[in-house]
Amino acid sequence: MTIFVLATANPHKTAEMSAVLAELGIEVLPRPLGLADVDETADTLVGNALLKAQAVMKASGHAAVADDTGLFVDALNGEPGVYSARYAGEGATDLQNVEKLLRALDGVESAKRSATFRTVIAVAYPDGREVVVEGHLPGVILESPAGEHGFGYDPVFLPDLENARTLAEMTLEEKNEHSHRARALRALAAALN
Ligand code: IMP
């Protein structure tokens, strides 16, 4: 049986990934306890996802799977991008990141507020093989937040979907059906099948 070790310790991502991998008959093991956080020193999502997958593969001896996500805003030349988690500084809260984003887009008209969430998922195998897939969700950045669900930039991100609402106005089930991460996971399932 194939075994994958998860690089993420986030319970929500763990549940999402385990469900997809279990359907493929892959046994999922949690991130090894005591393994230090991997510094995300690459300047691309692919680079950071591979760094994390390789570190966990080396520490565990098993294939490892890691993801990395960013919000790429066209009017800001792709910022915050790879630096989405720390846009307003190291240890910034979601609220601080969202406030900085809204300030950066102050005065930008709605037609020019397009943005894309991108998720890369990487698998690193002990024999050196790698699988890298991506999922993305296009949308626009609103001028003010709406909705209570989700995390990160969800309250200001209006996806290009029918029945427009921000990601923070969707239930977790709805978001998980359409999200960049869900799309990357479906691409992973297709790549591994
Ligand atoms: P990570 O690579 O999944 O840790 O994501 C990096 C950063 O992107 C997070 O800290 C959030 O600010 C943002 N982010 C990732 N996924 C989402 C999402 O589904 N909704 C809103 N923001 C997200």
Coordinates of N, CA and C and ligand atoms in Angstrom, one line a residue:
M1 N 0.8 -1.2 0.0 CA 0.0 0.0 0.0 C 0.9 1.3 0.0
T2 N 0.5 2.3 -0.8 CA 1.2 3.5 -0.8 C 1.0 4.3 0.5
I3 N 2.0 4.9 1.0 CA 1.9 5.7 2.2 C 2.4 7.1 1.8
F4 N 1.6 8.1 2.2 CA 2.0 9.5 2.1 C 2.0 10.2 3.5
V5 N 3.1 10.9 3.8 CA 3.1 11.7 5.0 C 2.7 13.1 4.7
L6 N 1.9 13.7 5.5 CA 1.4 15.1 5.3 C 2.5 16.1 5.8
A7 N 2.8 17.1 5.0 CA 3.7 18.1 5.5 C 2.9 19.1 6.4
T8 N 1.6 19.3 6.2 CA 0.8 20.2 6.9 C 0.4 19.7 8.3
A9 N 0.3 20.6 9.3 CA -0.2 20.2 10.6 C -1.6 20.8 10.8
N10 N -2.0 21.6 9.8 CA -3.3 22.3 9.9 C -4.4 21.2 9.8
P11 N -5.3 21.2 10.8 CA -6.3 20.1 10.9 C -7.3 20.2 9.8
H12 N -7.6 21.4 9.3 CA -8.6 21.5 8.2 C -8.0 21.0 6.9
K13 N -6.7 21.3 6.6 CA -6.1 20.8 5.4 C -5.9 19.3 5.5
T14 N -5.5 18.9 6.7 CA -5.3 17.4 6.9 C -6.5 16.6 6.6
A15 N -7.7 17.1 7.0 CA -8.9 16.4 6.8 C -9.2 16.4 5.3
E16 N -9.1 17.6 4.6 CA -9.4 17.7 3.2 C -8.5 16.8 2.4
M17 N -7.2 16.8 2.7 CA -6.2 16.0 1.9 C -6.4 14.5 2.2
S18 N -6.6 14.1 3.4 CA -6.8 12.7 3.8 C -8.0 12.1 3.1
A19 N -9.1 12.9 2.9 CA -10.3 12.3 2.3 C -10.0 12.0 0.8
V20 N -9.3 12.9 0.1 CA -9.0 12.7 -1.3 C -8.0 11.5 -1.4
L21 N -7.0 11.5 -0.6 CA -5.9 10.4 -0.8 C -6.5 9.1 -0.4
A22 N -7.4 9.0 0.6 CA -7.9 7.8 1.1 C -8.7 7.2 -0.1
E23 N -9.4 8.0 -0.9 CA -10.2 7.5 -2.0 C -9.3 6.9 -3.1
L24 N -8.1 7.3 -3.1 CA -7.1 6.7 -4.0 C -6.4 5.5 -3.5
G25 N -6.8 5.1 -2.2 CA -6.2 3.9 -1.6 C -4.9 4.2 -1.0
I26 N -4.6 5.5 -0.7 CA -3.3 5.9 -0.2 C -3.5 6.0 1.3
E27 N -2.6 5.4 2.1 CA -2.6 5.6 3.6 C -1.9 6.9 3.9
V28 N -2.6 7.7 4.8 CA -2.0 9.0 5.1 C -1.5 9.0 6.5
L29 N -0.3 9.4 6.7 CA 0.3 9.5 8.1 C 0.5 11.0 8.4
P30 N 0.3 11.4 9.7 CA 0.4 12.8 10.0 C 1.9 13.3 10.0
R31 N 2.0 14.6 9.9 CA 3.4 15.2 10.0 C 4.1 14.6 11.2
P32 N 5.4 14.2 11.0 CA 6.2 13.7 12.2 C 6.2 14.7 13.3
L33 N 5.9 14.2 14.6 CA 6.0 15.1 15.7 C 7.4 15.6 15.9
G34 N 7.5 16.9 16.3 CA 8.9 17.4 16.6 C 9.6 17.9 15.4
L35 N 9.1 17.7 14.2 CA 9.8 18.2 13.0 C 9.6 19.7 12.9
A36 N 10.8 20.4 12.9 CA 10.7 21.9 12.9 C 10.0 22.4 11.6
D37 N 9.4 23.6 11.7 CA 8.8 24.2 10.5 C 9.9 24.4 9.4
V38 N 9.5 24.2 8.2 CA 10.5 24.4 7.1 C 10.4 25.9 6.7
D39 N 11.6 26.5 6.6 CA 11.6 27.9 6.1 C 11.2 27.9 4.6
E40 N 10.2 28.8 4.4 CA 9.7 28.9 3.0 C 10.5 30.0 2.3
T41 N 11.7 29.5 1.8 CA 12.7 30.5 1.3 C 12.6 30.6 -0.2
A42 N 11.8 29.8 -0.9 CA 11.7 29.9 -2.4 C 10.8 31.1 -2.7
D43 N 10.9 31.6 -4.0 CA 10.1 32.7 -4.4 C 9.0 32.3 -5.3
T44 N 8.7 31.0 -5.3 CA 7.5 30.5 -6.0 C 6.7 29.5 -5.2
L45 N 5.4 29.3 -5.5 CA 4.6 28.4 -4.7 C 5.2 27.0 -5.0
V46 N 5.6 26.7 -6.2 CA 6.1 25.4 -6.5 C 7.4 25.1 -5.7
G47 N 8.3 26.1 -5.7 CA 9.5 25.9 -4.9 C 9.3 25.7 -3.4
N48 N 8.3 26.4 -2.8 CA 8.0 26.2 -1.4 C 7.3 24.9 -1.1
A49 N 6.4 24.5 -2.0 CA 5.7 23.2 -1.8 C 6.7 22.1 -1.9
L50 N 7.7 22.2 -2.8 CA 8.7 21.1 -2.9 C 9.6 21.1 -1.7
L51 N 10.0 22.3 -1.3 CA 10.9 22.4 -0.1 C 10.2 21.6 1.1
K52 N 8.9 21.9 1.3 CA 8.2 21.3 2.4 C 8.1 19.8 2.2
A53 N 7.7 19.4 1.0 CA 7.5 17.9 0.8 C 8.8 17.2 0.9
Q54 N 9.9 17.8 0.4 CA 11.2 17.1 0.5 C 11.7 17.0 1.9
A55 N 11.5 18.0 2.7 CA 11.9 18.0 4.1 C 11.2 16.9 4.9
V56 N 9.9 16.7 4.6 CA 9.1 15.7 5.4 C 9.4 14.3 4.8
M57 N 9.7 14.2 3.5 CA 10.1 12.9 2.9 C 11.4 12.5 3.6
K58 N 12.4 13.4 3.7 CA 13.7 13.0 4.2 C 13.5 12.6 5.7
A59 N 12.7 13.4 6.4 CA 12.6 13.1 7.9 C 11.8 11.8 8.1
S60 N 10.9 11.4 7.3 CA 10.0 10.3 7.5 C 10.5 9.0 6.8
G61 N 11.2 9.2 5.6 CA 11.5 8.0 4.8 C 10.4 7.6 3.9
H62 N 9.2 8.3 3.9 CA 8.1 8.0 3.1 C 7.9 9.1 2.1
A63 N 7.1 8.8 1.0 CA 6.6 9.9 0.2 C 5.9 10.9 1.0
A64 N 6.0 12.2 0.7 CA 5.4 13.3 1.5 C 4.7 14.2 0.5
V65 N 3.6 14.8 1.0 CA 2.8 15.7 0.2 C 2.7 17.1 0.9
A66 N 2.9 18.2 0.2 CA 2.8 19.5 0.8 C 2.1 20.4 -0.2
D67 N 1.5 21.5 0.4 CA 0.8 22.5 -0.4 C 1.3 23.9 -0.1
D68 N 1.1 24.8 -1.1 CA 1.5 26.2 -0.8 C 0.5 27.0 -1.6
T69 N -0.1 28.0 -1.0 CA -1.1 28.8 -1.6 C -0.8 30.3 -1.6
G70 N -1.2 31.1 -2.6 CA -1.0 32.5 -2.5 C -2.2 33.2 -3.3
L71 N -2.4 34.5 -3.0 CA -3.4 35.3 -3.7 C -2.6 36.3 -4.6
F72 N -2.9 36.2 -5.9 CA -2.1 37.0 -6.8 C -3.0 38.1 -7.4
V73 N -2.8 39.3 -7.1 CA -3.6 40.4 -7.4 C -3.0 41.1 -8.7
D74 N -3.8 41.2 -9.8 CA -3.2 41.7 -11.0 C -2.8 43.2 -10.9
A75 N -3.6 44.0 -10.3 CA -3.2 45.4 -10.2 C -2.0 45.7 -9.3
L76 N -1.6 44.7 -8.6 CA -0.4 44.8 -7.7 C 0.7 43.9 -8.2
N77 N 0.7 43.7 -9.5 CA 1.8 42.9 -10.1 C 2.0 41.5 -9.5
G78 N 0.8 40.9 -9.1 CA 0.9 39.6 -8.5 C 1.1 39.6 -7.0
E79 N 1.2 40.7 -6.3 CA 1.3 40.7 -4.8 C 0.0 40.3 -4.3
P80 N -0.1 39.8 -3.0 CA 0.9 39.4 -2.2 C 1.6 38.1 -2.6
G81 N 0.9 37.3 -3.5 CA 1.5 36.1 -4.0 C 2.1 35.1 -3.0
V82 N 3.3 34.7 -3.2 CA 4.0 33.8 -2.4 C 4.0 34.3 -0.9
Y83 N 4.0 35.6 -0.8 CA 4.1 36.2 0.6 C 2.7 36.5 1.2
S84 N 1.7 35.8 0.8 CA 0.3 36.1 1.3 C 0.2 36.0 2.8
A85 N 0.8 35.0 3.4 CA 0.7 34.8 4.9 C 1.3 36.0 5.6
R86 N 2.4 36.5 5.1 CA 3.1 37.5 5.8 C 3.1 38.9 5.1
Y87 N 2.1 39.1 4.4 CA 2.0 40.4 3.6 C 2.2 41.6 4.4
A88 N 1.5 41.7 5.6 CA 1.6 42.8 6.5 C 2.7 42.7 7.5
G89 N 3.6 41.7 7.3 CA 4.8 41.5 8.2 C 4.7 40.1 8.8
E90 N 5.9 39.7 9.3 CA 6.0 38.4 9.9 C 5.0 38.3 11.1
G91 N 4.2 37.2 11.1 CA 3.3 37.0 12.2 C 2.0 37.9 12.1
A92 N 1.8 38.5 10.9 CA 0.6 39.3 10.7 C -0.7 38.5 10.8
T93 N -1.7 39.2 11.3 CA -3.0 38.5 11.4 C -3.7 38.6 10.1
D94 N -4.8 37.8 9.9 CA -5.6 37.8 8.7 C -6.1 39.3 8.5
L95 N -6.6 39.9 9.6 CA -7.2 41.2 9.5 C -6.1 42.2 9.0
Q96 N -4.9 42.1 9.5 CA -3.9 43.1 9.1 C -3.5 42.9 7.6
N97 N -3.5 41.6 7.2 CA -3.2 41.4 5.8 C -4.3 41.9 4.9
V98 N -5.6 41.7 5.3 CA -6.7 42.2 4.5 C -6.7 43.7 4.4
E99 N -6.4 44.4 5.6 CA -6.4 45.8 5.6 C -5.3 46.4 4.7
K100 N -4.1 45.7 4.7 CA -3.0 46.2 3.9 C -3.4 46.1 2.4
L101 N -4.1 44.9 2.1 CA -4.5 44.7 0.7 C -5.5 45.8 0.3
L102 N -6.5 46.1 1.1 CA -7.5 47.1 0.7 C -6.9 48.5 0.6
R103 N -5.9 48.8 1.4 CA -5.2 50.1 1.3 C -4.4 50.1 0.0
A104 N -3.8 49.0 -0.4 CA -3.0 49.0 -1.6 C -3.8 49.1 -2.8
L105 N -5.1 48.7 -2.7 CA -6.0 48.8 -3.9 C -7.0 50.0 -3.8
D106 N -6.7 50.9 -2.8 CA -7.5 52.1 -2.6 C -7.6 52.9 -3.9
G107 N -8.8 53.2 -4.4 CA -8.9 54.0 -5.6 C -8.8 53.2 -6.9
V108 N -8.6 51.9 -6.8 CA -8.5 51.1 -8.0 C -10.0 50.7 -8.4
E109 N -10.4 51.0 -9.6 CA -11.8 50.7 -10.0 C -12.1 49.2 -10.0
S110 N -13.4 48.9 -9.9 CA -13.7 47.4 -9.7 C -13.3 46.6 -10.9
A111 N -13.4 47.2 -12.1 CA -13.0 46.3 -13.3 C -11.5 45.9 -13.3
K112 N -10.7 46.7 -12.4 CA -9.3 46.4 -12.4 C -8.8 45.7 -11.1
R113 N -9.8 45.1 -10.4 CA -9.5 44.5 -9.1 C -9.4 42.9 -9.2
S114 N -9.1 42.4 -10.4 CA -9.0 41.0 -10.6 C -7.9 40.3 -9.8
A115 N -8.1 39.1 -9.4 CA -7.1 38.4 -8.6 C -7.3 36.9 -8.7
T116 N -6.3 36.1 -8.4 CA -6.4 34.6 -8.5 C -5.8 34.0 -7.3
F117 N -6.6 33.1 -6.7 CA -6.0 32.2 -5.6 C -5.3 31.0 -6.4
R118 N -4.1 30.7 -6.0 CA -3.4 29.6 -6.6 C -2.9 28.7 -5.5
T119 N -3.1 27.4 -5.7 CA -2.6 26.4 -4.8 C -1.7 25.4 -5.6
V120 N -0.5 25.2 -5.1 CA 0.3 24.1 -5.7 C 0.4 23.0 -4.6
I121 N 0.3 21.8 -5.1 CA 0.5 20.6 -4.3 C 1.6 19.8 -4.9
A122 N 2.6 19.5 -4.0 CA 3.8 18.7 -4.5 C 3.9 17.4 -3.7
V123 N 4.3 16.3 -4.4 CA 4.6 15.1 -3.7 C 6.0 14.8 -4.0
A124 N 6.8 14.5 -3.0 CA 8.2 14.1 -3.1 C 8.4 12.6 -2.7
Y125 N 8.9 11.8 -3.6 CA 9.1 10.4 -3.3 C 10.6 10.1 -2.9
P126 N 10.8 9.1 -2.0 CA 12.2 8.8 -1.6 C 13.1 8.5 -2.8
D127 N 12.6 8.0 -3.9 CA 13.4 7.7 -5.1 C 13.7 8.9 -5.9
G128 N 13.3 10.1 -5.5 CA 13.6 11.3 -6.2 C 12.5 11.8 -7.2
R129 N 11.5 10.9 -7.4 CA 10.4 11.4 -8.3 C 9.6 12.5 -7.6
E130 N 9.0 13.4 -8.4 CA 8.2 14.5 -7.9 C 6.9 14.6 -8.7
V131 N 5.8 14.9 -8.1 CA 4.6 15.2 -8.8 C 4.2 16.6 -8.3
V132 N 3.9 17.5 -9.2 CA 3.5 18.9 -8.9 C 2.2 19.2 -9.7
V133 N 1.2 19.6 -9.0 CA -0.1 20.0 -9.6 C -0.5 21.4 -9.1
E134 N -1.5 22.0 -9.8 CA -1.9 23.3 -9.4 C -3.4 23.4 -9.5
G135 N -4.1 24.2 -8.7 CA -5.5 24.5 -8.8 C -5.6 26.0 -8.7
H136 N -6.5 26.7 -9.5 CA -6.6 28.1 -9.2 C -8.1 28.5 -9.3
L137 N -8.4 29.6 -8.6 CA -9.7 30.2 -8.5 C -9.6 31.7 -8.8
P138 N -10.1 32.1 -10.0 CA -10.1 33.5 -10.3 C -11.3 34.3 -9.6
G139 N -11.1 35.6 -9.5 CA -12.2 36.4 -8.8 C -11.8 37.9 -8.8
V140 N -12.4 38.6 -7.9 CA -12.0 40.0 -7.7 C -12.0 40.4 -6.2
I141 N -11.2 41.4 -5.9 CA -11.1 41.9 -4.6 C -12.1 43.0 -4.3
L142 N -13.0 42.8 -3.4 CA -14.0 43.8 -3.1 C -13.4 45.0 -2.3
E143 N -14.2 46.1 -2.2 CA -13.7 47.2 -1.5 C -13.8 47.1 0.0
S144 N -14.7 46.2 0.5 CA -14.9 46.0 1.9 C -15.3 44.5 2.2
P145 N -14.9 44.0 3.4 CA -15.2 42.6 3.7 C -16.6 42.3 3.8
A146 N -17.0 41.0 3.5 CA -18.3 40.5 3.7 C -18.2 39.0 4.0
G147 N -19.0 38.6 5.1 CA -19.0 37.2 5.5 C -18.2 36.9 6.7
E148 N -18.6 35.9 7.4 CA -17.9 35.5 8.7 C -17.2 34.2 8.6
H149 N -17.3 33.4 7.5 CA -16.7 32.1 7.5 C -15.3 32.2 6.9
G150 N -14.6 31.0 6.9 CA -13.3 30.9 6.2 C -12.2 31.6 7.0
F151 N -11.1 32.0 6.3 CA -10.0 32.6 6.9 C -9.2 33.4 5.8
G152 N -8.1 34.0 6.2 CA -7.2 34.7 5.3 C -8.0 35.8 4.6
Y153 N -7.9 35.8 3.3 CA -8.5 36.9 2.4 C -9.9 36.5 2.0
D154 N -10.5 35.5 2.6 CA -11.9 35.1 2.1 C -12.9 36.2 2.1
P155 N -12.9 37.1 3.2 CA -14.0 38.1 3.2 C -14.0 39.1 2.1
V156 N -12.8 39.3 1.4 CA -12.7 40.3 0.4 C -12.6 39.7 -1.0
F157 N -12.7 38.3 -1.1 CA -12.5 37.7 -2.4 C -13.8 37.2 -2.9
L158 N -14.2 37.7 -4.0 CA -15.5 37.3 -4.7 C -15.1 36.5 -5.9
P159 N -15.3 35.2 -5.8 CA -14.9 34.3 -6.9 C -15.8 34.5 -8.2
D160 N -15.2 34.2 -9.3 CA -15.9 34.2 -10.6 C -16.8 32.9 -10.7
L161 N -17.9 32.9 -9.9 CA -18.8 31.7 -9.9 C -20.2 32.3 -10.0
E162 N -21.1 31.4 -10.5 CA -22.5 31.8 -10.5 C -22.9 32.1 -9.0
N163 N -23.9 33.0 -8.8 CA -24.5 33.1 -7.5 C -23.4 33.8 -6.6
A164 N -22.9 35.0 -7.1 CA -21.7 35.6 -6.5 C -21.9 35.9 -5.0
R165 N -21.0 35.4 -4.2 CA -20.8 35.7 -2.8 C -19.3 35.6 -2.5
T166 N -18.8 36.3 -1.5 CA -17.4 36.1 -1.1 C -17.2 34.7 -0.6
L167 N -15.9 34.3 -0.5 CA -15.6 32.9 0.0 C -16.0 32.9 1.5
A168 N -16.0 34.0 2.2 CA -16.4 34.0 3.6 C -17.9 34.0 3.8
E169 N -18.7 34.2 2.7 CA -20.1 34.0 2.8 C -20.6 32.6 2.5
M170 N -19.7 31.8 2.0 CA -20.0 30.4 1.7 C -19.9 29.5 2.9
T171 N -20.6 28.4 2.9 CA -20.4 27.4 3.9 C -19.1 26.7 3.6
L172 N -18.5 26.0 4.6 CA -17.3 25.3 4.4 C -17.4 24.3 3.2
E173 N -18.6 23.7 3.2 CA -18.9 22.6 2.1 C -18.8 23.3 0.7
E174 N -19.5 24.5 0.6 CA -19.5 25.2 -0.7 C -18.1 25.6 -1.1
K175 N -17.4 26.2 -0.1 CA -16.0 26.6 -0.4 C -15.1 25.4 -0.9
N176 N -15.3 24.3 -0.1 CA -14.5 23.1 -0.4 C -14.8 22.5 -1.8
E177 N -16.0 22.8 -2.3 CA -16.3 22.3 -3.6 C -15.6 23.1 -4.7
H178 N -15.5 24.4 -4.5 CA -15.0 25.3 -5.6 C -13.6 25.8 -5.4
S179 N -13.0 25.6 -4.2 CA -11.8 26.4 -3.9 C -10.6 25.9 -4.7
H180 N -9.6 26.8 -4.8 CA -8.3 26.6 -5.4 C -7.7 25.3 -4.8
R181 N -7.8 25.1 -3.5 CA -7.2 23.9 -2.9 C -8.0 22.6 -3.4
A182 N -9.3 22.7 -3.4 CA -10.1 21.6 -3.9 C -9.7 21.3 -5.3
R183 N -9.5 22.3 -6.2 CA -9.2 22.1 -7.6 C -7.8 21.4 -7.7
A184 N -6.9 21.9 -6.8 CA -5.5 21.3 -6.8 C -5.6 19.8 -6.4
L185 N -6.5 19.5 -5.4 CA -6.6 18.2 -4.9 C -7.2 17.3 -6.0
R186 N -8.1 17.8 -6.8 CA -8.7 17.0 -7.9 C -7.6 16.8 -9.0
A187 N -6.8 17.8 -9.2 CA -5.7 17.6 -10.1 C -4.7 16.5 -9.6
L188 N -4.5 16.5 -8.3 CA -3.6 15.5 -7.7 C -4.2 14.1 -7.9
A189 N -5.5 14.0 -7.6 CA -6.1 12.7 -7.8 C -5.9 12.2 -9.2
A190 N -6.1 13.1 -10.2 CA -6.0 12.7 -11.6 C -4.6 12.3 -11.9
A191 N -3.6 13.1 -11.4 CA -2.2 12.8 -11.7 C -1.7 11.5 -11.1
L192 N -2.3 11.1 -9.9 CA -1.8 9.9 -9.3 C -2.6 8.7 -9.8
N193 N -3.7 8.9 -10.4 CA -4.5 7.7 -10.9 C -3.9 7.0 -12.1
Ligands
IMP1 P1 -0.9 28.5 2.9 O1 0.2 28.3 1.9 O2 -2.1 27.6 2.7 O3 -0.5 28.5 4.3 O4 -1.5 29.9 2.5 C1 -0.8 31.1 2.6 C2 -1.7 32.3 2.9 O5 -2.6 32.5 1.8 C3 -2.6 32.1 4.1 O6 -1.9 32.6 5.3 C4 -3.8 33.0 3.8 O7 -3.5 34.3 4.1 C5 -3.9 32.9 2.3 N1 -4.8 31.8 2.0 C6 -4.5 30.5 1.6 N2 -5.6 29.8 1.4 C7 -6.7 30.7 1.5 C8 -8.1 30.5 1.4 O8 -8.6 29.5 1.1 N3 -8.8 31.7 1.6 C9 -8.2 32.9 2.0 N4 -6.9 33.0 2.1 C10 -6.1 31.9 1.9

